[in-house]
Amino acid sequence: DFLFDVFNEFENSDSIIWKDKKHSYKSLIKNIEKSQLLIDSHQILPGTAVAVIGEFSPNSIALLLALIKKACIIVPLTNTSNRNENKLFNIAQVEFVFRVSADDVITIESVSKKTDNDYYKVIRERKHPGLVLFTSGTSGEPKAAVHDFLVLLDKFKTRRLALRTVNFLLFDHWGGLNTMFYVLSNGGVVITTKDRNPEIICKLIEKHKIELLPASPTFLNLLLLSGEYKNYDLSSLKIISYGTEPMSENTLKRLNKIFPDVKIQQTYGLIELGVMRSKSEKNDSLWVKVGGEGFETRVIDGMLEIKAKSAMLGYLNAPSPFTEDGWFKTGDAVEVDGEYIKILGRKSEIINV
């Protein structure tokens, strides 16, 4: 309900810009109400496992929020997951699928994969919405992480800066969802894009006076290599945040030189735990403090372990990765300097040069 309080407070302000068209918070509320009627018309009950396949469009966002309000268990996917979708439906025991087309039209189908598992039972007993996120599956079958959605949303009750933000990360990625909830819970503006190449992003920043660019180090490196930043007015940018993979020191130093007035902030999060608050030592430094309320960190044998209130309940299709006392082994090798750490990357992927 705290989200709807924000939507009502900012009802006449822009909430989403999609395909260059502005949508107010009032229209977001109306779209959520339409989605609720659609959900009810198909007799979808609280606790039902529902896949939503789409991008960050007005109807995808409204449908997601309506399913949260209905206390469904939501499995967000993108169209790029298509080749695996039946496998993913089976793992997540999906009962209904909502597809949101490129034109923002919603269609629905029943797939009835319902069976019971302990994590869904916990969520249903709590009468909370659930969230299922898939790992990338780069090292084998994708793992399905099950969350109590309300626990993940709790941190957004604290008001922070309202920023005009491009939703760069994807709809099926907690980084993308985290950005969206951060923006909407503060009355900011979500500027959505289907294309994520440097020219398109620079054009969007100039046109819509974007203040926050959350991106991956790979994209930021491409941005610098392409030189597109020279062709557009990017003076509206206040923050560039980066995460999802290790950043090269060279790229970070060049980024800092080209954008001297922009705060460059490292973020750290995991599908299994959510996104933590972080503070970079300096704009051009890879040393970062991570944690914040609800998170504890420790380093054992050079490996980062985290205990989090927002931790998932568990994987649907893999053993529990938690220690007996509730610490999650991230698999990330780190260096430590006082309160700061430097994330070297996954131990299994580090190459000594």
Short mmCIF file of C-alpha atoms in Angstrom, two decimals:
data_model
loop_
_atom_site.label_atom_id
_atom_site.label_comp_id
_atom_site.label_asym_id
_atom_site.label_seq_id
_atom_site.Cartn_x
_atom_site.Cartn_y
_atom_site.Cartn_z
CA ASP A 1 0.00 0.00 0.00
CA PHE A 2 2.91 2.40 0.59
CA LEU A 3 3.56 2.38 -3.17
CA PHE A 4 -0.03 3.39 -3.91
CA ASP A 5 0.30 6.24 -1.37
CA VAL A 6 3.24 7.55 -3.45
CA PHE A 7 1.31 7.11 -6.72
CA ASN A 8 -1.62 9.13 -5.34
CA GLU A 9 0.70 11.82 -3.98
CA PHE A 10 2.34 12.28 -7.41
CA GLU A 11 -0.78 11.56 -9.50
CA ASN A 12 -0.24 14.53 -11.87
CA SER A 13 3.49 13.87 -12.38
CA ASP A 14 5.07 11.62 -15.02
CA SER A 15 5.66 8.04 -13.90
CA ILE A 16 6.75 6.26 -17.10
CA ILE A 17 8.00 7.45 -20.48
CA TRP A 18 7.57 4.63 -23.00
CA LYS A 19 8.29 5.07 -26.72
CA ASP A 20 8.60 8.82 -26.01
CA LYS A 21 5.03 8.97 -24.66
CA LYS A 22 4.51 10.24 -21.11
CA HIS A 23 2.26 8.36 -18.66
CA SER A 24 1.26 10.00 -15.37
CA TYR A 25 1.00 8.29 -11.98
CA LYS A 26 -2.78 8.70 -12.34
CA SER A 27 -2.71 6.65 -15.57
CA LEU A 28 -0.47 4.06 -13.84
CA ILE A 29 -3.16 3.65 -11.13
CA LYS A 30 -5.84 3.24 -13.85
CA ASN A 31 -3.72 0.62 -15.65
CA ILE A 32 -3.24 -1.29 -12.38
CA GLU A 33 -7.03 -1.28 -11.85
CA LYS A 34 -7.56 -2.62 -15.41
CA SER A 35 -4.98 -5.36 -14.75
CA GLN A 36 -6.77 -6.28 -11.51
CA LEU A 37 -10.04 -6.71 -13.45
CA LEU A 38 -8.20 -8.90 -16.01
CA ILE A 39 -6.71 -11.06 -13.23
CA ASP A 40 -10.11 -11.45 -11.56
CA SER A 41 -11.86 -12.23 -14.86
CA HIS A 42 -9.64 -15.32 -15.22
CA GLN A 43 -10.34 -16.33 -11.61
CA ILE A 44 -6.66 -16.19 -10.69
CA LEU A 45 -6.43 -16.61 -6.93
CA PRO A 46 -3.83 -15.42 -4.40
CA GLY A 47 -0.87 -17.82 -4.32
CA THR A 48 -1.17 -18.72 -8.03
CA ALA A 49 2.17 -18.97 -9.88
CA VAL A 50 1.99 -16.57 -12.83
CA ALA A 51 4.63 -15.82 -15.50
CA VAL A 52 4.76 -12.31 -16.98
CA ILE A 53 6.70 -12.08 -20.25
CA GLY A 54 7.53 -8.55 -21.32
CA GLU A 55 9.77 -5.49 -21.10
CA PHE A 56 9.35 -2.37 -18.96
CA SER A 57 6.18 -1.06 -20.66
CA PRO A 58 3.21 0.69 -18.98
CA ASN A 59 1.07 -2.48 -19.03
CA SER A 60 3.90 -4.82 -17.93
CA ILE A 61 4.63 -2.57 -14.94
CA ALA A 62 0.92 -2.17 -14.05
CA LEU A 63 0.32 -5.94 -14.39
CA LEU A 64 3.29 -6.72 -12.14
CA LEU A 65 1.98 -4.31 -9.47
CA ALA A 66 -1.57 -5.73 -9.75
CA LEU A 67 -0.24 -9.30 -9.29
CA ILE A 68 1.70 -8.16 -6.22
CA LYS A 69 -1.50 -6.66 -4.80
CA LYS A 70 -3.31 -9.93 -5.57
CA ALA A 71 -0.56 -11.84 -3.65
CA CYS A 72 0.33 -14.07 -6.61
CA ILE A 73 3.73 -15.75 -7.08
CA ILE A 74 5.25 -13.86 -10.02
CA VAL A 75 7.79 -15.19 -12.53
CA PRO A 76 9.03 -12.25 -14.67
CA LEU A 77 10.61 -13.26 -18.01
CA THR A 78 11.64 -11.49 -21.20
CA ASN A 79 11.03 -12.54 -24.80
CA THR A 80 14.70 -13.53 -25.05
CA SER A 81 13.91 -16.44 -22.68
CA ASN A 82 11.56 -17.93 -25.32
CA ARG A 83 13.73 -20.86 -26.33
CA ASN A 84 13.73 -22.07 -22.72
CA GLU A 85 10.27 -20.97 -21.65
CA ASN A 86 8.66 -24.41 -21.25
CA LYS A 87 11.58 -25.58 -19.14
CA LEU A 88 11.29 -22.41 -17.00
CA PHE A 89 7.49 -22.83 -16.66
CA ASN A 90 8.05 -26.40 -15.45
CA ILE A 91 10.70 -25.43 -12.90
CA ALA A 92 8.57 -22.54 -11.54
CA GLN A 93 5.32 -24.60 -11.69
CA VAL A 94 3.59 -21.81 -13.62
CA GLU A 95 -0.21 -21.97 -13.90
CA PHE A 96 -0.92 -18.88 -16.03
CA VAL A 97 1.18 -16.91 -18.54
CA PHE A 98 0.65 -13.22 -19.34
CA ARG A 99 2.41 -12.06 -22.51
CA VAL A 100 2.84 -8.34 -23.10
CA SER A 101 3.53 -7.62 -26.79
CA ALA A 102 5.84 -4.97 -28.26
CA ASP A 103 2.68 -2.83 -28.68
CA ASP A 104 1.88 -3.26 -24.96
CA VAL A 105 -1.10 -5.58 -25.53
CA ILE A 106 -1.69 -8.26 -22.86
CA THR A 107 -2.71 -11.81 -23.75
CA ILE A 108 -3.18 -14.65 -21.28
CA GLU A 109 -2.99 -18.44 -21.44
CA SER A 110 -3.37 -21.24 -18.94
CA VAL A 111 -0.51 -23.77 -18.69
CA SER A 112 -1.45 -25.54 -15.42
CA LYS A 113 1.90 -26.84 -14.18
CA LYS A 114 0.75 -26.63 -10.56
CA THR A 115 2.36 -28.82 -7.96
CA ASP A 116 3.26 -28.01 -4.40
CA ASN A 117 6.61 -27.18 -2.88
CA ASP A 118 7.69 -26.04 0.57
CA TYR A 119 8.65 -22.49 -0.45
CA TYR A 120 5.34 -21.75 -2.18
CA LYS A 121 3.54 -23.17 0.89
CA VAL A 122 5.37 -20.66 3.13
CA ILE A 123 4.43 -17.73 0.86
CA ARG A 124 0.80 -18.86 0.61
CA GLU A 125 0.51 -19.30 4.38
CA ARG A 126 1.86 -15.76 4.87
CA LYS A 127 -0.67 -14.50 2.24
CA HIS A 128 2.19 -12.57 0.66
CA PRO A 129 3.13 -12.14 -3.01
CA GLY A 130 6.10 -14.21 -4.18
CA LEU A 131 8.83 -13.67 -6.75
CA VAL A 132 10.79 -16.29 -8.72
CA LEU A 133 14.00 -15.15 -10.42
CA PHE A 134 16.23 -17.34 -12.57
CA THR A 135 20.02 -17.28 -12.50
CA SER A 136 21.67 -16.92 -15.90
CA GLY A 137 22.38 -20.64 -16.20
CA THR A 138 25.86 -19.97 -17.64
CA SER A 139 27.25 -22.83 -15.56
CA GLY A 140 24.47 -25.39 -16.11
CA GLU A 141 20.69 -25.31 -15.66
CA PRO A 142 19.30 -21.96 -14.47
CA LYS A 143 18.40 -22.03 -10.78
CA ALA A 144 15.03 -20.65 -9.63
CA ALA A 145 15.35 -18.44 -6.55
CA VAL A 146 12.09 -18.02 -4.57
CA HIS A 147 11.50 -14.78 -2.62
CA ASP A 148 8.81 -13.40 -0.37
CA PHE A 149 8.19 -10.29 -2.49
CA LEU A 150 7.10 -8.16 0.49
CA VAL A 151 10.47 -8.69 2.18
CA LEU A 152 12.27 -7.41 -0.94
CA LEU A 153 9.94 -4.40 -1.19
CA ASP A 154 10.37 -3.39 2.44
CA LYS A 155 13.46 -1.23 1.83
CA PHE A 156 11.56 0.98 -0.61
CA LYS A 157 9.42 2.37 2.24
CA THR A 158 12.31 4.73 3.06
CA ARG A 159 12.02 7.79 0.83
CA ARG A 160 15.10 8.76 -1.17
CA LEU A 161 15.93 11.00 -4.16
CA ALA A 162 13.31 11.12 -6.93
CA LEU A 163 15.31 10.78 -10.15
CA ARG A 164 14.64 10.57 -13.87
CA THR A 165 16.09 7.13 -14.62
CA VAL A 166 16.58 4.95 -17.68
CA ASN A 167 15.58 1.36 -16.90
CA PHE A 168 18.67 -0.14 -18.51
CA LEU A 169 18.72 -3.58 -16.83
CA LEU A 170 16.13 -6.18 -17.84
CA PHE A 171 12.62 -7.05 -16.64
CA ASP A 172 13.63 -10.57 -15.51
CA HIS A 173 16.66 -9.29 -13.57
CA TRP A 174 16.44 -8.08 -9.96
CA GLY A 175 18.73 -5.18 -10.93
CA GLY A 176 16.09 -4.00 -13.42
CA LEU A 177 13.17 -4.52 -11.03
CA ASN A 178 15.11 -2.91 -8.16
CA THR A 179 15.68 0.22 -10.30
CA MET A 180 12.00 0.39 -11.23
CA PHE A 181 10.79 0.07 -7.62
CA TYR A 182 13.37 2.60 -6.43
CA VAL A 183 12.17 5.17 -8.99
CA LEU A 184 8.42 4.63 -8.54
CA SER A 185 8.59 4.48 -4.73
CA ASN A 186 10.12 7.99 -4.75
CA GLY A 187 7.84 9.59 -7.34
CA GLY A 188 10.57 9.62 -10.02
CA VAL A 189 10.26 8.90 -13.75
CA VAL A 190 11.08 5.53 -15.39
CA ILE A 191 12.29 6.05 -18.96
CA THR A 192 12.07 2.70 -20.70
CA THR A 193 13.97 1.38 -23.70
CA LYS A 194 14.01 -1.80 -25.76
CA ASP A 195 17.35 -0.98 -27.40
CA ARG A 196 20.42 -0.73 -25.21
CA ASN A 197 23.16 0.47 -27.54
CA PRO A 198 25.25 3.57 -26.70
CA GLU A 199 23.71 5.84 -29.35
CA ILE A 200 20.11 5.09 -28.27
CA ILE A 201 20.92 5.53 -24.56
CA CYS A 202 22.75 8.84 -25.18
CA LYS A 203 19.82 10.07 -27.28
CA LEU A 204 17.41 9.18 -24.44
CA ILE A 205 19.58 10.94 -21.82
CA GLU A 206 19.62 14.15 -23.89
CA LYS A 207 15.94 14.08 -24.86
CA HIS A 208 14.47 13.19 -21.44
CA LYS A 209 17.05 14.88 -19.19
CA ILE A 210 17.91 11.55 -17.52
CA GLU A 211 19.66 11.89 -14.15
CA LEU A 212 20.49 8.27 -13.24
CA LEU A 213 22.04 5.71 -15.59
CA PRO A 214 22.28 2.23 -13.98
CA ALA A 215 24.36 0.08 -16.34
CA SER A 216 26.84 -2.77 -16.64
CA PRO A 217 30.61 -2.24 -16.95
CA THR A 218 30.43 -3.86 -20.42
CA PHE A 219 27.96 -1.22 -21.61
CA LEU A 220 29.98 1.64 -20.06
CA ASN A 221 33.10 0.35 -21.83
CA LEU A 222 31.15 0.26 -25.12
CA LEU A 223 29.93 3.80 -24.47
CA LEU A 224 33.52 5.02 -24.11
CA LEU A 225 34.77 3.05 -27.14
CA SER A 226 31.92 4.27 -29.36
CA GLY A 227 32.53 7.96 -28.57
CA GLU A 228 28.75 8.54 -28.72
CA TYR A 229 28.92 10.53 -25.48
CA LYS A 230 30.59 13.34 -27.50
CA ASN A 231 27.58 13.65 -29.83
CA TYR A 232 24.88 14.34 -27.22
CA ASP A 233 24.24 16.67 -24.29
CA LEU A 234 24.57 14.40 -21.24
CA SER A 235 24.80 17.27 -18.72
CA SER A 236 21.58 16.16 -16.94
CA LEU A 237 23.35 13.03 -15.59
CA LYS A 238 23.91 13.09 -11.82
CA ILE A 239 24.71 9.42 -11.13
CA ILE A 240 26.12 6.52 -13.14
CA SER A 241 25.84 3.28 -11.20
CA TYR A 242 27.44 0.03 -12.27
CA GLY A 243 27.20 -3.58 -11.15
CA THR A 244 26.33 -7.14 -12.29
CA GLU A 245 30.00 -7.91 -13.19
CA PRO A 246 33.52 -6.73 -12.28
CA MET A 247 34.59 -3.29 -13.55
CA SER A 248 38.03 -2.73 -15.10
CA GLU A 249 40.10 -0.07 -13.33
CA ASN A 250 41.02 1.49 -16.68
CA THR A 251 37.38 1.87 -17.74
CA LEU A 252 36.47 3.39 -14.38
CA LYS A 253 39.30 5.97 -14.55
CA ARG A 254 38.35 6.98 -18.12
CA LEU A 255 34.68 7.22 -17.12
CA ASN A 256 35.59 9.49 -14.21
CA LYS A 257 37.71 11.71 -16.48
CA ILE A 258 34.97 12.08 -19.10
CA PHE A 259 32.18 12.65 -16.53
CA PRO A 260 33.97 14.62 -13.77
CA ASP A 261 30.74 16.11 -12.35
CA VAL A 262 28.83 12.81 -12.22
CA LYS A 263 28.80 10.57 -9.14
CA ILE A 264 30.01 7.11 -10.21
CA GLN A 265 28.75 4.48 -7.84
CA GLN A 266 29.41 0.75 -7.63
CA THR A 267 26.40 -1.38 -6.67
CA TYR A 268 26.35 -4.96 -5.44
CA GLY A 269 23.45 -7.36 -5.46
CA LEU A 270 22.55 -10.97 -6.10
CA ILE A 271 19.42 -12.70 -7.34
CA GLU A 272 19.45 -14.68 -4.07
CA LEU A 273 19.73 -11.66 -1.71
CA GLY A 274 18.56 -8.47 -3.44
CA VAL A 275 20.58 -5.26 -3.90
CA MET A 276 22.53 -3.81 -0.96
CA ARG A 277 23.29 -0.19 -0.20
CA SER A 278 26.82 0.64 -1.28
CA LYS A 279 29.31 3.49 -1.07
CA SER A 280 32.33 3.76 -3.36
CA GLU A 281 35.50 5.01 -1.67
CA LYS A 282 36.01 7.51 -4.51
CA ASN A 283 34.55 8.02 -8.00
CA ASP A 284 37.55 6.35 -9.65
CA SER A 285 38.06 3.64 -7.02
CA LEU A 286 36.97 0.00 -7.15
CA TRP A 287 36.97 -0.13 -3.31
CA VAL A 288 33.41 -0.14 -1.99
CA LYS A 289 31.53 -0.45 1.30
CA VAL A 290 28.52 -2.77 1.01
CA GLY A 291 25.81 -3.69 3.47
CA GLY A 292 23.39 -1.31 5.11
CA GLU A 293 20.28 -2.08 7.10
CA GLY A 294 19.28 -5.75 6.92
CA PHE A 295 22.68 -6.98 5.66
CA GLU A 296 25.78 -8.39 7.37
CA THR A 297 29.00 -9.26 5.56
CA ARG A 298 32.05 -11.33 6.37
CA VAL A 299 35.06 -12.61 4.42
CA ILE A 300 36.15 -16.22 4.91
CA ASP A 301 39.33 -17.38 3.12
CA GLY A 302 39.10 -14.41 0.74
CA MET A 303 35.47 -15.19 -0.20
CA LEU A 304 32.54 -12.88 0.53
CA GLU A 305 29.63 -14.23 2.59
CA ILE A 306 26.43 -12.30 3.32
CA LYS A 307 23.54 -12.67 5.73
CA ALA A 308 20.43 -10.77 4.62
CA LYS A 309 16.88 -10.17 5.84
CA SER A 310 15.87 -10.06 2.17
CA ALA A 311 17.46 -13.43 1.35
CA MET A 312 15.47 -15.85 -0.79
CA LEU A 313 13.67 -18.76 0.83
CA GLY A 314 15.66 -21.14 -1.38
CA TYR A 315 16.03 -22.61 -4.88
CA LEU A 316 13.20 -24.64 -6.42
CA ASN A 317 15.62 -26.90 -8.28
CA ALA A 318 18.92 -26.88 -6.37
CA PRO A 319 20.18 -27.50 -2.81
CA SER A 320 20.23 -24.65 -0.30
CA PRO A 321 23.36 -22.47 -0.68
CA PHE A 322 23.18 -21.15 2.89
CA THR A 323 25.39 -22.20 5.78
CA GLU A 324 23.67 -23.69 8.84
CA ASP A 325 23.73 -20.26 10.53
CA GLY A 326 22.18 -18.51 7.50
CA TRP A 327 25.15 -17.04 5.60
CA PHE A 328 25.08 -17.07 1.79
CA LYS A 329 28.32 -18.02 0.06
CA THR A 330 28.47 -15.55 -2.85
CA GLY A 331 31.33 -17.26 -4.69
CA ASP A 332 32.93 -13.81 -5.10
CA ALA A 333 36.61 -13.43 -4.26
CA VAL A 334 37.40 -10.10 -2.56
CA GLU A 335 40.28 -8.10 -1.14
CA VAL A 336 39.69 -6.29 2.17
CA ASP A 337 40.97 -2.91 3.38
CA GLY A 338 39.30 -1.87 6.64
CA GLU A 339 35.57 -1.29 5.93
CA TYR A 340 36.11 -1.44 2.18
CA ILE A 341 36.28 -4.42 -0.15
CA LYS A 342 37.38 -4.82 -3.76
CA ILE A 343 35.33 -7.39 -5.66
CA LEU A 344 37.60 -9.47 -7.89
CA GLY A 345 34.79 -11.58 -9.37
CA ARG A 346 33.68 -15.18 -9.25
CA LYS A 347 36.50 -17.40 -8.04
CA SER A 348 35.74 -19.92 -10.80
CA GLU A 349 36.10 -17.22 -13.50
CA ILE A 350 39.23 -15.38 -12.28
CA ILE A 351 42.27 -15.70 -14.51
CA ASN A 352 45.71 -14.77 -13.18
CA VAL A 353 47.58 -12.65 -15.74
#
